[in-house]
mmCIF file of C-alpha atoms in Angstrom:
data_model
loop_
_atom_site.group_PDB
_atom_site.id
_atom_site.type_symbol
_atom_site.label_atom_id
_atom_site.label_comp_id
_atom_site.label_asym_id
_atom_site.label_seq_id
_atom_site.Cartn_x
_atom_site.Cartn_y
_atom_site.Cartn_z
ATOM 1 C CA MET A 22 -36.387 -5.921 36.589
ATOM 2 C CA ARG A 23 -32.374 -6.101 36.751
ATOM 3 C CA VAL A 24 -30.662 -5.916 39.810
ATOM 4 C CA PRO A 25 -27.640 -3.442 39.121
ATOM 5 C CA ARG A 26 -24.282 -5.486 39.977
ATOM 6 C CA PRO A 27 -22.268 -3.244 41.665
ATOM 7 C CA TRP A 28 -18.625 -5.459 40.802
ATOM 8 C CA ILE A 29 -19.127 -4.888 37.205
ATOM 9 C CA GLY A 30 -16.859 -1.266 36.537
ATOM 10 C CA TRP A 31 -16.721 0.627 33.368
ATOM 11 C CA ARG A 32 -13.399 -1.658 32.203
ATOM 12 C CA THR A 33 -15.717 -4.612 32.952
ATOM 13 C CA ALA A 34 -18.542 -3.355 30.840
ATOM 14 C CA VAL A 35 -15.624 -2.214 28.180
ATOM 15 C CA ALA A 36 -14.218 -5.946 27.676
ATOM 16 C CA ALA A 37 -17.929 -7.028 27.240
ATOM 17 C CA VAL A 38 -19.073 -4.934 24.588
ATOM 18 C CA ALA A 39 -15.478 -5.858 22.503
ATOM 19 C CA LEU A 40 -16.465 -9.877 23.793
ATOM 20 C CA ALA A 41 -19.508 -9.504 22.703
ATOM 21 C CA ARG A 42 -18.592 -8.014 19.262
ATOM 22 C CA GLY A 43 -16.620 -11.751 18.415
ATOM 23 C CA PRO A 44 -13.099 -12.575 17.951
ATOM 24 C CA ASP A 45 -12.033 -10.440 15.614
ATOM 25 C CA ALA A 46 -13.391 -7.614 16.998
ATOM 26 C CA ALA A 47 -10.605 -5.007 18.323
ATOM 27 C CA VAL A 48 -10.720 -1.569 20.195
ATOM 28 C CA ASN A 49 -8.776 0.298 18.504
ATOM 29 C CA ALA A 50 -7.969 -1.558 15.429
ATOM 30 C CA PRO A 51 -5.482 0.649 13.056
ATOM 31 C CA GLU A 52 -8.238 0.975 10.076
ATOM 32 C CA ALA A 53 -6.787 -0.937 6.956
ATOM 33 C CA SER A 54 -5.278 1.462 3.983
ATOM 34 C CA PRO A 55 -7.403 2.751 0.969
ATOM 35 C CA LEU A 56 -4.187 2.956 -0.832
ATOM 36 C CA GLY A 57 -2.250 -0.979 -1.293
ATOM 37 C CA ILE A 58 -0.269 -2.020 -4.287
ATOM 38 C CA VAL A 59 -3.561 -4.264 -6.208
ATOM 39 C CA GLY A 60 -1.206 -5.540 -9.158
ATOM 40 C CA ILE A 61 2.871 -6.067 -9.923
ATOM 41 C CA ALA A 62 3.977 -8.075 -12.688
ATOM 42 C CA THR A 63 7.302 -8.548 -14.597
ATOM 43 C CA PRO A 64 6.630 -7.865 -18.293
ATOM 44 C CA ASP A 65 9.821 -8.703 -19.139
ATOM 45 C CA GLY A 66 9.421 -12.746 -18.094
ATOM 46 C CA GLU A 67 10.814 -14.465 -14.672
ATOM 47 C CA GLN A 68 14.082 -14.766 -15.654
ATOM 48 C CA TRP A 69 16.714 -11.568 -15.246
ATOM 49 C CA THR A 70 19.698 -12.081 -17.185
ATOM 50 C CA LEU A 71 22.231 -9.342 -15.515
ATOM 51 C CA GLY A 72 25.924 -9.627 -16.585
ATOM 52 C CA ALA A 73 29.650 -7.745 -15.093
ATOM 53 C CA ARG A 74 28.518 -4.426 -12.747
ATOM 54 C CA GLY A 75 25.000 -4.324 -13.618
ATOM 55 C CA ILE A 76 25.247 -4.541 -17.207
ATOM 56 C CA GLY A 77 22.800 -7.251 -19.006
ATOM 57 C CA ARG A 78 19.353 -7.144 -20.011
ATOM 58 C CA PRO A 79 16.931 -4.593 -19.498
ATOM 59 C CA PHE A 80 14.086 -5.921 -16.403
ATOM 60 C CA SER A 81 11.684 -3.745 -15.266
ATOM 61 C CA VAL A 82 8.536 -4.456 -12.637
ATOM 62 C CA ARG A 83 5.136 -2.530 -13.059
ATOM 63 C CA VAL A 84 3.055 -1.648 -9.771
ATOM 64 C CA VAL A 85 0.309 -0.506 -9.825
ATOM 65 C CA LEU A 86 -1.587 1.195 -6.837
ATOM 66 C CA GLY A 87 -5.221 0.892 -6.265
ATOM 67 C CA ASN A 88 -7.405 3.554 -3.938
ATOM 68 C CA GLN A 89 -9.573 0.606 -2.693
ATOM 69 C CA GLY A 90 -11.456 3.291 -0.701
ATOM 70 C CA ALA A 91 -15.118 4.937 -1.087
ATOM 71 C CA THR A 92 -13.431 8.185 -1.230
ATOM 72 C CA ASP A 93 -10.707 10.683 -3.386
ATOM 73 C CA LEU A 94 -7.072 9.820 -2.519
ATOM 74 C CA ARG A 95 -4.810 12.547 -3.853
ATOM 75 C CA VAL A 96 -1.452 10.670 -4.383
ATOM 76 C CA TRP A 97 2.648 11.193 -5.174
ATOM 77 C CA ARG A 98 2.918 10.865 -9.797
ATOM 78 C CA PRO A 99 4.841 8.233 -10.346
ATOM 79 C CA ASP A 100 7.028 10.140 -12.202
ATOM 80 C CA SER A 101 6.924 13.266 -10.700
ATOM 81 C CA ALA A 102 10.016 14.393 -8.672
ATOM 82 C CA ASP A 103 7.925 13.460 -5.333
ATOM 83 C CA GLY A 104 6.928 10.394 -6.322
ATOM 84 C CA VAL A 105 10.332 8.513 -7.857
ATOM 85 C CA GLY A 106 12.412 6.868 -5.064
ATOM 86 C CA LEU A 107 8.463 5.703 -2.938
ATOM 87 C CA VAL A 108 8.697 2.522 -4.484
ATOM 88 C CA GLU A 109 11.338 0.114 -3.450
ATOM 89 C CA VAL A 110 11.879 -3.401 -4.938
ATOM 90 C CA VAL A 111 13.273 -6.085 -2.410
ATOM 91 C CA LEU A 112 15.137 -9.132 -3.767
ATOM 92 C CA THR A 113 14.869 -12.284 -1.064
ATOM 93 C CA ASP A 114 17.613 -14.933 -1.896
ATOM 94 C CA SER A 115 17.035 -18.850 -1.307
ATOM 95 C CA LEU A 116 19.365 -17.691 2.717
ATOM 96 C CA GLY A 117 16.416 -15.462 3.512
ATOM 97 C CA ASP A 118 18.852 -12.061 2.821
ATOM 98 C CA SER A 119 17.300 -9.176 1.467
ATOM 99 C CA ILE A 120 18.418 -6.572 -1.315
ATOM 100 C CA PRO A 121 16.549 -2.964 -1.356
ATOM 101 C CA LEU A 122 16.475 -2.191 -4.988
ATOM 102 C CA ARG A 123 16.124 1.878 -5.420
ATOM 103 C CA TRP A 124 16.025 4.594 -7.383
ATOM 104 C CA ALA A 125 18.365 8.300 -7.312
ATOM 105 C CA PRO A 126 15.921 11.082 -6.895
ATOM 106 C CA LYS A 127 14.714 14.050 -9.387
ATOM 107 C CA PRO A 128 15.469 17.096 -8.555
ATOM 108 C CA ARG A 129 12.099 18.573 -8.734
ATOM 109 C CA PHE A 130 11.184 22.716 -9.638
ATOM 110 C CA GLY A 131 8.548 24.803 -8.773
ATOM 111 C CA ARG A 132 5.487 23.362 -7.224
ATOM 112 C CA PRO A 133 4.355 19.459 -6.245
ATOM 113 C CA SER A 134 2.840 17.795 -8.368
ATOM 114 C CA PRO A 135 0.080 15.255 -7.067
ATOM 115 C CA MET A 136 -2.173 13.684 -8.682
ATOM 116 C CA LEU A 137 -6.529 13.198 -8.191
ATOM 117 C CA LEU A 138 -7.078 8.735 -7.785
ATOM 118 C CA LYS A 139 -10.833 8.137 -7.575
ATOM 119 C CA PRO A 140 -12.345 5.165 -5.822
ATOM 120 C CA HIS A 141 -10.880 2.486 -8.032
ATOM 121 C CA GLU A 142 -9.216 3.720 -10.177
ATOM 122 C CA THR A 143 -4.920 3.362 -10.370
ATOM 123 C CA ALA A 144 -1.543 4.644 -10.686
ATOM 124 C CA VAL A 145 0.912 2.511 -12.754
ATOM 125 C CA TYR A 146 5.237 2.666 -11.415
ATOM 126 C CA THR A 147 7.101 0.067 -14.256
ATOM 127 C CA LEU A 148 10.111 0.912 -12.625
ATOM 128 C CA GLU A 149 13.542 -0.403 -14.881
ATOM 129 C CA LEU A 150 15.481 -2.306 -12.581
ATOM 130 C CA LEU A 151 18.572 -1.467 -14.015
ATOM 131 C CA ARG A 152 18.837 1.648 -12.887
ATOM 132 C CA ALA A 153 18.109 0.723 -9.611
ATOM 133 C CA ASP A 154 21.176 1.304 -6.610
ATOM 134 C CA GLY A 155 21.639 -2.057 -5.200
ATOM 135 C CA ILE A 156 22.532 -3.818 -8.191
ATOM 136 C CA ASP A 157 25.677 -4.663 -7.652
ATOM 137 C CA SER A 158 25.327 -7.274 -5.212
ATOM 138 C CA LEU A 159 22.867 -9.014 -6.790
ATOM 139 C CA ARG A 160 24.034 -13.006 -7.755
ATOM 140 C CA PRO A 161 23.000 -15.493 -9.549
ATOM 141 C CA GLY A 162 20.051 -17.378 -8.324
ATOM 142 C CA ASN A 163 16.432 -17.269 -7.179
ATOM 143 C CA TYR A 164 14.746 -14.974 -5.184
ATOM 144 C CA ARG A 165 11.810 -13.610 -3.823
ATOM 145 C CA LEU A 166 10.839 -9.993 -5.359
ATOM 146 C CA THR A 167 8.526 -7.666 -3.376
ATOM 147 C CA ALA A 168 7.511 -4.369 -4.009
ATOM 148 C CA GLN A 169 6.972 -1.060 -1.244
ATOM 149 C CA TYR A 170 5.096 2.335 -1.100
ATOM 150 C CA ARG A 171 6.139 4.854 1.157
ATOM 151 C CA VAL A 172 4.497 7.991 1.339
ATOM 152 C CA PRO A 173 6.464 9.482 4.650
ATOM 153 C CA ALA A 174 4.133 11.667 6.031
ATOM 154 C CA SER A 175 6.292 15.369 5.735
ATOM 155 C CA GLU A 176 4.733 19.055 4.495
ATOM 156 C CA ASP A 177 4.593 18.855 1.267
ATOM 157 C CA ALA A 178 1.959 15.680 1.483
ATOM 158 C CA ARG A 179 0.100 17.475 4.299
ATOM 159 C CA THR A 180 -0.214 20.294 2.408
ATOM 160 C CA SER A 181 -0.724 19.137 -0.921
ATOM 161 C CA GLY A 182 -2.997 16.529 1.085
ATOM 162 C CA VAL A 183 -1.549 13.492 -0.181
ATOM 163 C CA TRP A 184 -1.608 9.936 1.438
ATOM 164 C CA SER A 185 1.441 8.815 3.616
ATOM 165 C CA GLY A 186 1.091 5.554 4.779
ATOM 166 C CA GLU A 187 2.787 2.392 3.795
ATOM 167 C CA ALA A 188 2.275 -0.560 0.787
ATOM 168 C CA VAL A 189 3.448 -3.730 0.231
ATOM 169 C CA SER A 190 2.918 -6.461 -2.754
ATOM 170 C CA ASP A 191 2.818 -9.538 -2.977
ATOM 171 C CA THR A 192 5.818 -11.429 -3.766
ATOM 172 C CA LEU A 193 7.128 -12.690 -7.026
ATOM 173 C CA ASN A 194 9.390 -14.812 -8.157
ATOM 174 C CA ILE A 195 11.892 -14.813 -10.357
ATOM 175 C CA ARG A 196 15.090 -16.010 -10.774
ATOM 176 C CA ILE A 197 18.843 -14.395 -11.794
ATOM 177 C CA VAL A 198 21.071 -15.018 -14.523
ATOM 178 C CA ARG A 199 24.678 -14.735 -16.189
ATOM 179 C CA PRO A 200 24.557 -14.359 -19.836
ATOM 180 C CA GLU A 201 25.962 -17.675 -21.178
#
C-alpha cells in the first residue's frame, strides 16, 4: 500500500508528469503547423544579373507550399488577389543586412478565392523578382535568399476557413552581378 505524501501538491504532480515524458516534452507546446514551405528553387540559376534601376535579366523564385497535415487545408490561390503579397522574399547580404522584396497587391473583384489542399498536396507560387518592390537597394554580391509565407487571421480568412499563420523556407545562396 502506498503512503500518501502530503508535501506533494498538484503543481509538483504536473511537473513530475512532464519530467516523466522526457526532456523533449513540453507543457502547452505549440502544435506544428500543417502547412509549410516544402520547396524553394531559383529556376534561372544561382546568379542574377541586375541592371540600373531594376532593369536586368528576369530572375524568378519558385516557392512550394505543402499540406503536411492529415486533413484538408484551405489556402489562398497563388494567382488571386488574396494570394498575391502573402509570400515575401528576403535577401540577406554578407554583412547580415536584410532586404525584403514584396509584391504590390492586386485589386479584388468579387468574392475571396481559396483553394483546397488535400494532405500531401502542394501549391506553387512563382515570383518574378524584377517585379518586386525593394530591388532598388540591391547591390552586387552574395546573398542568402529565404521565402516567408504569412497569412494574417483576417475576417476573410476566418469566414473562408483559410489557414492562417507563418511558414519560412530553407535558405538558398544566390549572387547578384551587374551586366558586363
